[in-house]
PDB file of C-alpha atoms in Angstrom:
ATOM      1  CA  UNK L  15      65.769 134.971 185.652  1.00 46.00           C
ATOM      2  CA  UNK L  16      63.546 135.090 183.010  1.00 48.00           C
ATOM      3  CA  UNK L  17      62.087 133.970 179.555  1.00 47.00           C
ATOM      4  CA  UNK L  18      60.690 135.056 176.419  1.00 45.00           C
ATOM      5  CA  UNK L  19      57.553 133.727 175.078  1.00 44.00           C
ATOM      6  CA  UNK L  20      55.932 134.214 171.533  1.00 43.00           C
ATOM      7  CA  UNK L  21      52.561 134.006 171.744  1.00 45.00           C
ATOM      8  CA  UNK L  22      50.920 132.246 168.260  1.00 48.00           C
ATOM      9  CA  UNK L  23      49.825 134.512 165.440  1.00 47.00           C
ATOM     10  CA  UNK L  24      46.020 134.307 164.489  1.00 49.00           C
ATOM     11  CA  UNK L  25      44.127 134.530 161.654  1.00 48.00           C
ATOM     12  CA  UNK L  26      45.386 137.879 159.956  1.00 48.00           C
ATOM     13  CA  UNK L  27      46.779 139.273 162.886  1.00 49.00           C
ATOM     14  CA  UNK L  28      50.861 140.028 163.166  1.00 48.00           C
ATOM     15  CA  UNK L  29      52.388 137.345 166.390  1.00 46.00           C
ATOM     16  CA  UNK L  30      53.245 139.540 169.456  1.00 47.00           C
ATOM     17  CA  UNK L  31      56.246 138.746 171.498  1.00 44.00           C
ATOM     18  CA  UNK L  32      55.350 139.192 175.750  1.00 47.00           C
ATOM     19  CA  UNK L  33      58.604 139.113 178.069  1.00 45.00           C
ATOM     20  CA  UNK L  34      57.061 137.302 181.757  1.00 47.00           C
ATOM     21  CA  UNK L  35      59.754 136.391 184.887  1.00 48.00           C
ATOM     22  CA  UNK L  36      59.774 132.754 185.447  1.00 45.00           C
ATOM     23  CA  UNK L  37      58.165 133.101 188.778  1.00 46.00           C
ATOM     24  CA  UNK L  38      54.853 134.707 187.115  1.00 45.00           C
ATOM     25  CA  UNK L  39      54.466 131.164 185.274  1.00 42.00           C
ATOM     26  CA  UNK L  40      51.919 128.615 187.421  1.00 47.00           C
ATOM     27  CA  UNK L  41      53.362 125.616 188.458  1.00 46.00           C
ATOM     28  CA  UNK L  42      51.052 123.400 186.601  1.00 48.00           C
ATOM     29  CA  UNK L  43      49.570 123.933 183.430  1.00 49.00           C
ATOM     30  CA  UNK L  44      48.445 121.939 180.463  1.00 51.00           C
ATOM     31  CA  UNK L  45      52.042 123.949 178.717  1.00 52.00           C
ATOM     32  CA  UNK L  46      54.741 121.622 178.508  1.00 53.00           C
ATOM     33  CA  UNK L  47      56.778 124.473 178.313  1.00 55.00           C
ATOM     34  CA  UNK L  48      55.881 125.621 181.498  1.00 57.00           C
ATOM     35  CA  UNK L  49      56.365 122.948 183.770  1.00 58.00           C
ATOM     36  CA  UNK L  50      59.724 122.329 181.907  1.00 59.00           C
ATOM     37  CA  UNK L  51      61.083 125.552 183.557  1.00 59.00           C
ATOM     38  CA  UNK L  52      59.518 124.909 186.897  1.00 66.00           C
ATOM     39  CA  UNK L  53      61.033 121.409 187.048  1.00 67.00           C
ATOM     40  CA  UNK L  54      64.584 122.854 185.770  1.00 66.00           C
ATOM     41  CA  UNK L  55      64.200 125.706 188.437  1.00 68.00           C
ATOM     42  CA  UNK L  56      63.834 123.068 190.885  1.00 73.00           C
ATOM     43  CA  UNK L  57      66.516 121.128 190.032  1.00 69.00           C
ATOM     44  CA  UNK L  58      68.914 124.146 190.500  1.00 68.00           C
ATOM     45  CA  UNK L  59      67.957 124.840 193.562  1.00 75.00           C
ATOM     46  CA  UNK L  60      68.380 121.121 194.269  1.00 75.00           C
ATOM     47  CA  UNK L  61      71.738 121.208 192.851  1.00 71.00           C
ATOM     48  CA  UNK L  62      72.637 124.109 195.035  1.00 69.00           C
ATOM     49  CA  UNK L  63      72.432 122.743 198.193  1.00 75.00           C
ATOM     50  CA  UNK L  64      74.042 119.630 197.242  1.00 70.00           C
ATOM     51  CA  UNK L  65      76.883 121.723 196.681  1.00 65.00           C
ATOM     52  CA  UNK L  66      76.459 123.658 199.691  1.00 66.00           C
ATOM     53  CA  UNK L  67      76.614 120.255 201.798  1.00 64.00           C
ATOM     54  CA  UNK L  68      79.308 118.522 199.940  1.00 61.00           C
ATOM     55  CA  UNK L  69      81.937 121.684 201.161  1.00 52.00           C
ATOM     56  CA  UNK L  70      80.525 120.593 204.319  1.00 53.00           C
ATOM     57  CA  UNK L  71      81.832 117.694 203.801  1.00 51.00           C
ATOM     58  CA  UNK L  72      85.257 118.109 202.702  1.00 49.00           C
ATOM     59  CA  UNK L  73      86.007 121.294 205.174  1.00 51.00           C
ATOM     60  CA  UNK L  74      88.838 120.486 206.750  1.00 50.00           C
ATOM     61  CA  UNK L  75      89.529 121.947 210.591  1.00 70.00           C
ATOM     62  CA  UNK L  76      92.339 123.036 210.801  1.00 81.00           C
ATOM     63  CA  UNK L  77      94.373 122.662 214.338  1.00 84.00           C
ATOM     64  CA  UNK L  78      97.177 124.992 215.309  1.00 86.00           C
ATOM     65  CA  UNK L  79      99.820 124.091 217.349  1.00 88.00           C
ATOM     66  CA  UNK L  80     103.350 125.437 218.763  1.00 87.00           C
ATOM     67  CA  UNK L  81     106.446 124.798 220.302  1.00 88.00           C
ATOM     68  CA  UNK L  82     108.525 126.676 222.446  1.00 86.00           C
ATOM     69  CA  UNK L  83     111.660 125.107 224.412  1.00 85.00           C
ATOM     70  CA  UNK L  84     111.284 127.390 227.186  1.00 83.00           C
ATOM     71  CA  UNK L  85     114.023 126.549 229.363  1.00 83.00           C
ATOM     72  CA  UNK L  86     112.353 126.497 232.612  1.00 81.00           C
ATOM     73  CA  UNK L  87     108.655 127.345 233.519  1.00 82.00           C
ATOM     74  CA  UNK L  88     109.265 129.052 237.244  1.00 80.00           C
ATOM     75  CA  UNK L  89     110.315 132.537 235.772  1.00 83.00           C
ATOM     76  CA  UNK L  90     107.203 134.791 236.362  1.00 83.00           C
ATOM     77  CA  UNK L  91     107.749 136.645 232.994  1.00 85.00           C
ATOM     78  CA  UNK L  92     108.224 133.020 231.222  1.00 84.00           C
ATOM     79  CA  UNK L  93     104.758 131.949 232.622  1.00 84.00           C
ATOM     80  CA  UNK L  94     103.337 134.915 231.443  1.00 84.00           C
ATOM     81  CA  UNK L  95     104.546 134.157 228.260  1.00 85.00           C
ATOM     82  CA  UNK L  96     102.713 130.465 228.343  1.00 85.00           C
ATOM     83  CA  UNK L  97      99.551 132.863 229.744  1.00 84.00           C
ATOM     84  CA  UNK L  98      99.281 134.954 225.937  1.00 83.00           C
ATOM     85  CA  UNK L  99     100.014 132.255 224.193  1.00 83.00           C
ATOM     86  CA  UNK L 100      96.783 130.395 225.569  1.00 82.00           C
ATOM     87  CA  UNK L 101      94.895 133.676 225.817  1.00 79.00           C
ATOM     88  CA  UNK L 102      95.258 134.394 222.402  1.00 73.00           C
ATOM     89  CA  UNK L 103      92.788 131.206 221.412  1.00 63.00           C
ATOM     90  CA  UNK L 104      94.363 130.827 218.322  1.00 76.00           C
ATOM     91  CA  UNK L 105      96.715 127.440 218.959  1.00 86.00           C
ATOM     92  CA  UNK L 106      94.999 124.660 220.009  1.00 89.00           C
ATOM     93  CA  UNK L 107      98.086 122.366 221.217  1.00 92.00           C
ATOM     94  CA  UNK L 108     101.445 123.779 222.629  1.00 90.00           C
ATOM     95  CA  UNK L 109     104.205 122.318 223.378  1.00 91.00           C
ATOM     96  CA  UNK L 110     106.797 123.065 225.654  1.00 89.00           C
ATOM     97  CA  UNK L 111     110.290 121.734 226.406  1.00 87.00           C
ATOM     98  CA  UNK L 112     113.135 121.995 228.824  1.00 85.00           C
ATOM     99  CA  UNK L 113     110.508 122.926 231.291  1.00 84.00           C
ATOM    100  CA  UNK L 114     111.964 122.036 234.867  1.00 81.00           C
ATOM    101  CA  UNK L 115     108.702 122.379 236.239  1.00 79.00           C
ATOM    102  CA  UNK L 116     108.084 122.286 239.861  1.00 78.00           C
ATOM    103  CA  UNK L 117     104.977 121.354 241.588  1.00 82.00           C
ATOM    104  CA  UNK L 118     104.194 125.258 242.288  1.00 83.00           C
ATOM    105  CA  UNK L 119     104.969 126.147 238.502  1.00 82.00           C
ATOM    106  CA  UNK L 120     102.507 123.755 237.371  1.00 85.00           C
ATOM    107  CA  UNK L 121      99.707 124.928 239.514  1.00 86.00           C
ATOM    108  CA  UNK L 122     100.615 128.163 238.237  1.00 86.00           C
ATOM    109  CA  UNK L 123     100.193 127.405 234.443  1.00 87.00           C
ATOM    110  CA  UNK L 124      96.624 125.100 235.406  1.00 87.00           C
ATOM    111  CA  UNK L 125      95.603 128.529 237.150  1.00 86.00           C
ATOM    112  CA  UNK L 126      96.325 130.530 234.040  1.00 85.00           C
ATOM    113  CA  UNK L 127      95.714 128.256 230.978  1.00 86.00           C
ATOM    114  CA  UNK L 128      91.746 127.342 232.471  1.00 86.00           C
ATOM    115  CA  UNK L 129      90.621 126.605 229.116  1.00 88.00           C
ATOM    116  CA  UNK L 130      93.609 123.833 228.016  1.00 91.00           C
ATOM    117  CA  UNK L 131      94.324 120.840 229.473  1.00 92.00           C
ATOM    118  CA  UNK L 132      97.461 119.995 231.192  1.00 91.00           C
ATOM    119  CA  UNK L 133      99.753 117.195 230.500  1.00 91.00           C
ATOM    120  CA  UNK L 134     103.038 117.078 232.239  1.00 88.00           C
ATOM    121  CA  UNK L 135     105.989 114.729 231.688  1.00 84.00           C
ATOM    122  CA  UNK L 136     109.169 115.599 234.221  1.00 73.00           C
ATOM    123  CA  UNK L 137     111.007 112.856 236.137  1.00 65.00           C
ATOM    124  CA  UNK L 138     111.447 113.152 239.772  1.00 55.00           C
ATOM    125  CA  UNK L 139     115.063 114.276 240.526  1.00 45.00           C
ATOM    126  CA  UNK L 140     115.582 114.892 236.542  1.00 43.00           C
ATOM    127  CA  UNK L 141     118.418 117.503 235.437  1.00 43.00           C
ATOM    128  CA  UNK L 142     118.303 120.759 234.353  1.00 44.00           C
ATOM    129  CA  UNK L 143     116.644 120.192 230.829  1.00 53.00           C
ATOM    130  CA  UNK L 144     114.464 117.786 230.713  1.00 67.00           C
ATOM    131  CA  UNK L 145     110.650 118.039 230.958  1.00 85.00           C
ATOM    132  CA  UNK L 146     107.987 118.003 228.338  1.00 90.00           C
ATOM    133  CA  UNK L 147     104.286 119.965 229.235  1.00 90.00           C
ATOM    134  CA  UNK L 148     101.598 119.351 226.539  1.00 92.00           C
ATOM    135  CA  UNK L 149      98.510 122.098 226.366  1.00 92.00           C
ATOM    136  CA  UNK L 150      96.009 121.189 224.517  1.00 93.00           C
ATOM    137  CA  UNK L 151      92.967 123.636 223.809  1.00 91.00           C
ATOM    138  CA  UNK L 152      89.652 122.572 225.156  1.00 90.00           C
ATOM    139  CA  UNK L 153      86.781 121.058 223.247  1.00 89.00           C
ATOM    140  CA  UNK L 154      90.105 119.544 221.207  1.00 90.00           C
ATOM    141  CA  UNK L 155      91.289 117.885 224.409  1.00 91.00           C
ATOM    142  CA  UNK L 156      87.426 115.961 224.782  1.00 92.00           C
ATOM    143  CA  UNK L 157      88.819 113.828 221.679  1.00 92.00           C
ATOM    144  CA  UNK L 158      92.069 112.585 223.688  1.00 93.00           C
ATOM    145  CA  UNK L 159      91.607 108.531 224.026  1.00 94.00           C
ATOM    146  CA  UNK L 160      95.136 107.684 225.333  1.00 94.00           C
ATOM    147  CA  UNK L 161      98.144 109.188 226.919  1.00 94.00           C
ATOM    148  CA  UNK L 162     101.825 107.664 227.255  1.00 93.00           C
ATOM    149  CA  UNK L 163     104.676 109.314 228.737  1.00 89.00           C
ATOM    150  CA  UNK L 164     108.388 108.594 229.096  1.00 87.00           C
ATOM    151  CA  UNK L 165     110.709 109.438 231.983  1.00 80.00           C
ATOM    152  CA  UNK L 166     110.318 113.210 230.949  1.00 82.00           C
ATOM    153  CA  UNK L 167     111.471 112.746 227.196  1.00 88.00           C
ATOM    154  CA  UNK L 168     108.374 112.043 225.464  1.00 90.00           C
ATOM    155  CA  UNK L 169     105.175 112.824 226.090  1.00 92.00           C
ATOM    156  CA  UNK L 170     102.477 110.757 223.306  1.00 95.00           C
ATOM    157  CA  UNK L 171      99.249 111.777 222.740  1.00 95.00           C
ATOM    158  CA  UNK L 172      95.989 110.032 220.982  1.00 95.00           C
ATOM    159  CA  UNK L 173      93.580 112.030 219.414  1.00 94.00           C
ATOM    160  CA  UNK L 174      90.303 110.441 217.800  1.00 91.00           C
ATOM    161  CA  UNK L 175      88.184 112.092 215.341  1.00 83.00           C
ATOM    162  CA  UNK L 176      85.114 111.732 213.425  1.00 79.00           C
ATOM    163  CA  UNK L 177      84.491 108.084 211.399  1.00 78.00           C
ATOM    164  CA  UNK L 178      87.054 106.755 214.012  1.00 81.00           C
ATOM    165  CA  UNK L 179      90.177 108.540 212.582  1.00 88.00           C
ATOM    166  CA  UNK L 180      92.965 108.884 215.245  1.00 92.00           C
ATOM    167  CA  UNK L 181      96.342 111.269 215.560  1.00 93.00           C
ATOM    168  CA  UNK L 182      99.456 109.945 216.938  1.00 95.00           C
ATOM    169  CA  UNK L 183     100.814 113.614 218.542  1.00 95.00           C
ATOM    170  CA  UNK L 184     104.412 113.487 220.513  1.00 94.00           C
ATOM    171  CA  UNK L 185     105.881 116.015 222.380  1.00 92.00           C
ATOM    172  CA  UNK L 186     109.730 115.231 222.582  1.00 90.00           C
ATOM    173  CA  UNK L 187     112.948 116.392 224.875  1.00 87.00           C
ATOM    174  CA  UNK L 188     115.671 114.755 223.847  1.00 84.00           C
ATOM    175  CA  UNK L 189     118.988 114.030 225.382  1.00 79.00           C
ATOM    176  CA  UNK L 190     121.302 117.461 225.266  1.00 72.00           C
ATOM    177  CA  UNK L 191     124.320 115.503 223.847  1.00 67.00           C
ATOM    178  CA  UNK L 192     123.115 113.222 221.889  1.00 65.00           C
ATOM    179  CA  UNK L 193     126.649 112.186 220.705  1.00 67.00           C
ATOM    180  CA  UNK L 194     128.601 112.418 223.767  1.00 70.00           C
ATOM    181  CA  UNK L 195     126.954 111.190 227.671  1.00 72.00           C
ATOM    182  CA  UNK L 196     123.418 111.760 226.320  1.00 72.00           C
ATOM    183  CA  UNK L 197     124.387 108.513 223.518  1.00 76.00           C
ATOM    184  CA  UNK L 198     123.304 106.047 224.942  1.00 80.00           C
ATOM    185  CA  UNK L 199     120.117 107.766 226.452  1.00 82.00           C
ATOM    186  CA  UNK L 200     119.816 108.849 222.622  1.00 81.00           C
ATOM    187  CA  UNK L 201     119.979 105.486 221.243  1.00 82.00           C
ATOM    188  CA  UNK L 202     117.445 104.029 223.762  1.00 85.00           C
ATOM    189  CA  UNK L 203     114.668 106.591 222.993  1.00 85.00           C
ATOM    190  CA  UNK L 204     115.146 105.679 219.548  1.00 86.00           C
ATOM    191  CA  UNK L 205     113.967 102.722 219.731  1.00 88.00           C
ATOM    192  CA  UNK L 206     111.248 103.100 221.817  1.00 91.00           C
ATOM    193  CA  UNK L 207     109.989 105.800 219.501  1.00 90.00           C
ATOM    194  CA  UNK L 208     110.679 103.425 216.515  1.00 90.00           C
ATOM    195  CA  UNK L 209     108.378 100.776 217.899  1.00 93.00           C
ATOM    196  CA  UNK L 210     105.795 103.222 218.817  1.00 93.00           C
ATOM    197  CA  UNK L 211     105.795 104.858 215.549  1.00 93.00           C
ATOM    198  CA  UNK L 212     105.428 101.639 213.547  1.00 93.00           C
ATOM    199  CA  UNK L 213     102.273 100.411 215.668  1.00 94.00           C
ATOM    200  CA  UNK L 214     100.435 104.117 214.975  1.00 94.00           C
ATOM    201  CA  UNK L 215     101.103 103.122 211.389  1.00 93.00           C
ATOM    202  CA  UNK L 216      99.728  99.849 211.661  1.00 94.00           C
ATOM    203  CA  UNK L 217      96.434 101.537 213.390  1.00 93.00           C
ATOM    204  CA  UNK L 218      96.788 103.916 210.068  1.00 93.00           C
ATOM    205  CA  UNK L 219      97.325 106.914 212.137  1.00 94.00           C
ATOM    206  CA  UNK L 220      98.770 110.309 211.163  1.00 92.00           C
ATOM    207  CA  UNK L 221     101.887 111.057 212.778  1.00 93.00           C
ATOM    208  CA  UNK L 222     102.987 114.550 214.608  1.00 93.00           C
ATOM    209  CA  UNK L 223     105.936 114.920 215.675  1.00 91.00           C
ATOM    210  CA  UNK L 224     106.890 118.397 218.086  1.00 91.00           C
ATOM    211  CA  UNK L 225     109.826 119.057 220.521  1.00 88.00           C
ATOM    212  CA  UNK L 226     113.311 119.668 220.606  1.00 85.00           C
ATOM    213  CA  UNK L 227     115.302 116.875 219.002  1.00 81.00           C
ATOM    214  CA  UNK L 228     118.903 118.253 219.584  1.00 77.00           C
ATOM    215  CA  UNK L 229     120.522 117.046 216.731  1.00 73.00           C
ATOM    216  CA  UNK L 230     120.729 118.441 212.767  1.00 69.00           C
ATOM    217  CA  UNK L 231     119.194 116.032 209.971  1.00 68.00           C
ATOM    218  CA  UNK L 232     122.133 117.766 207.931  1.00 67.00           C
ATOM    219  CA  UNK L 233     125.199 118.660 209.281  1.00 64.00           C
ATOM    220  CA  UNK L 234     126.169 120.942 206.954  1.00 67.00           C
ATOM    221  CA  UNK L 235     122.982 123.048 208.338  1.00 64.00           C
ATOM    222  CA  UNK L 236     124.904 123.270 211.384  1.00 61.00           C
ATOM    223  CA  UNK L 237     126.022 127.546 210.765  1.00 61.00           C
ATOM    224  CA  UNK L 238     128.391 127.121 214.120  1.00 64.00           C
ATOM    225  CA  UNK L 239     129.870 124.530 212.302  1.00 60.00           C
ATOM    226  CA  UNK L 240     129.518 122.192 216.105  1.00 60.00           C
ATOM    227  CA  UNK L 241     128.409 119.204 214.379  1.00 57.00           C
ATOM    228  CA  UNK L 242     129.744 119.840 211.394  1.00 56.00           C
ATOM    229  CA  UNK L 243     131.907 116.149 211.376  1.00 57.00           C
ATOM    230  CA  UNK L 244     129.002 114.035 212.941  1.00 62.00           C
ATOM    231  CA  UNK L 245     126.065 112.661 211.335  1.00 68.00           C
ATOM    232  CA  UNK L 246     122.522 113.081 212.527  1.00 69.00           C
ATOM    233  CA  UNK L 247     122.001 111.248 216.156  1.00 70.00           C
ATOM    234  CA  UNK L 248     119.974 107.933 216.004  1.00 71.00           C
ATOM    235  CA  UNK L 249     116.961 109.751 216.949  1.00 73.00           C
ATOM    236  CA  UNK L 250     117.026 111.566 213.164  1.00 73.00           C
TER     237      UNK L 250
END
C-alpha cells in the first residue's frame, strides 16, 4: 500500500512529486499527515482480527450422524459393517435399530468401535425386532449429561454444549404393527415420548429425532399401497 506525496514548491523552483510506501513513513512526526496513515493502518489491522475472531464465533460444528435398522447385530459381515462405519471417523452418532443384540454381539461391537461409546437399549426376552444401540463418537460423547432408556424402544440421549446449551437426541424402535398387535404398544410410547418431548422444550432444548418409526406421515407415500387406507400411527 502506498501514497503519494507533493512536496511544497519553493521560491522559483517547479514542486516535485516523490512516490514513498507507507511503511517508509516514521511513526511519529510533527506531519499530521503522517501519523494519520499510521493510525488508519492500525486500525485495519485492528479491524482484521476482529473479523477473524467474530467467524470464530459464529462457526458452527457440525455433527454427523446415521441410522441404519440393521436387523440383527450377530451376523459377522453385519458387524463389520458397524466396524467401517466407525472407522471411517466421519459420523459422530449412529444409530442402529432392530438390533437383537446378544451379550457376545455387544462385546463384539465395544471391541471394534474403541473410539465411540456404547449405549444399548434391548429388553431381556424381547422379540425379534426390537433393540436400539446408540454410538456416539468420542470427545462428542464427554458432553453426554443424562441417559434414559425404554424397554428397548427408545433410547434418549442429553448432550450439553458450550454457554449451557443442551440436545435432546432419541434413538427409536417402534412397534412393527403399529395398527394391528403392536397398537396398543404404539399408543403407549406415544405418550411417553409426548411428555418427554414437551419437558426438553420447556428446558429450550433442540430436538433429534432418529430410528425406525414404522409408520408413513402420508399414506399416500406408501408405493406398496399397505397402508394406503390408514392414517399415520399415534406415534406420527
Amino acid at each position: 500500500m502506498g501514497r503519494e506525496t507533493i512536496a511544497p514548491a519553493s521560491a522559483g523552483r517547479e514542486a516535485s512529486l516523490e512516490v514513498r510506501p507507507v511503511s517508509s513513513f516514521p511513526s511519529q512526526g510533527p506531519n499530521g499527515a503522517t501519523i494519520l496513515i499510521t493510525e488508519l493502518e492500525k486500525a485495519i489491522e485492528k479491524e482484521k482480527e476482529n473479523r477473524k475472531k467474530n467467524i470464530k464465533r459464529k462457526r458452527i460444528q457440525t455433527i454427523k450422524l446415521t441410522h441404519q435398522n440393521i436387523q440383527g447385530t450377530n451376523a459377522d459381515w453385519k458387524q463389520k459393517f458397524i466396524e467401517a462405519a466407525c472407522n471411517t471417523n466421519e459420523t459422530q452418532i449412529i444409530t442402529l435399530t432392530e438390533t437383537n443384540s446378544t451379550e457376545k454381539s455387544l462385546r463384539s461391537i465395544r471391541h471394534i468401535c474403541k473410539n465411540y461409546k456404547l449405549i444399548p437399549c434391548a429388553e431381556k426376552g424381547a422379540a425379534k425386532g426390537q433393540g436400539v444401540i446408540i454410538l456416539v463418537q468420542y470427545p462428542l460423547a464427554r458432553a453426554i449429561t443424562k441417559i434414559w432408556s425404554l424397554q428397548g424402544r427408545i433410547v434418549n440421549i442429553i448432550f450439553r454444549g458450550k454457554k449451557r446449551k443442551e440436545i435432546s437426541f432419541y434413538g427409536i424402535q417402534a412397534p412393527t404393527a403399529p395398527y394391528a398387535e403392536g397398537a396398543e404398544e404404539t399408543s403407549r410410547l406415544a405418550s411417553i415420548l409426548a411428555a418427554r418431548i414437551s419437558n426438553d422444550r420447556l428446558a429450550r432444548r433442540s430436538i433429534v429425532l432418529t430410528g425406525d418409526i414404522n409408520s408413513y406421515p402420508n399414506n399416500n407415500a406408501d408405493y406398496e399401497g399397505a397402508t394406503s387406507g390408514q392414517s399415520p400411527s399415534d406415534l406420527i
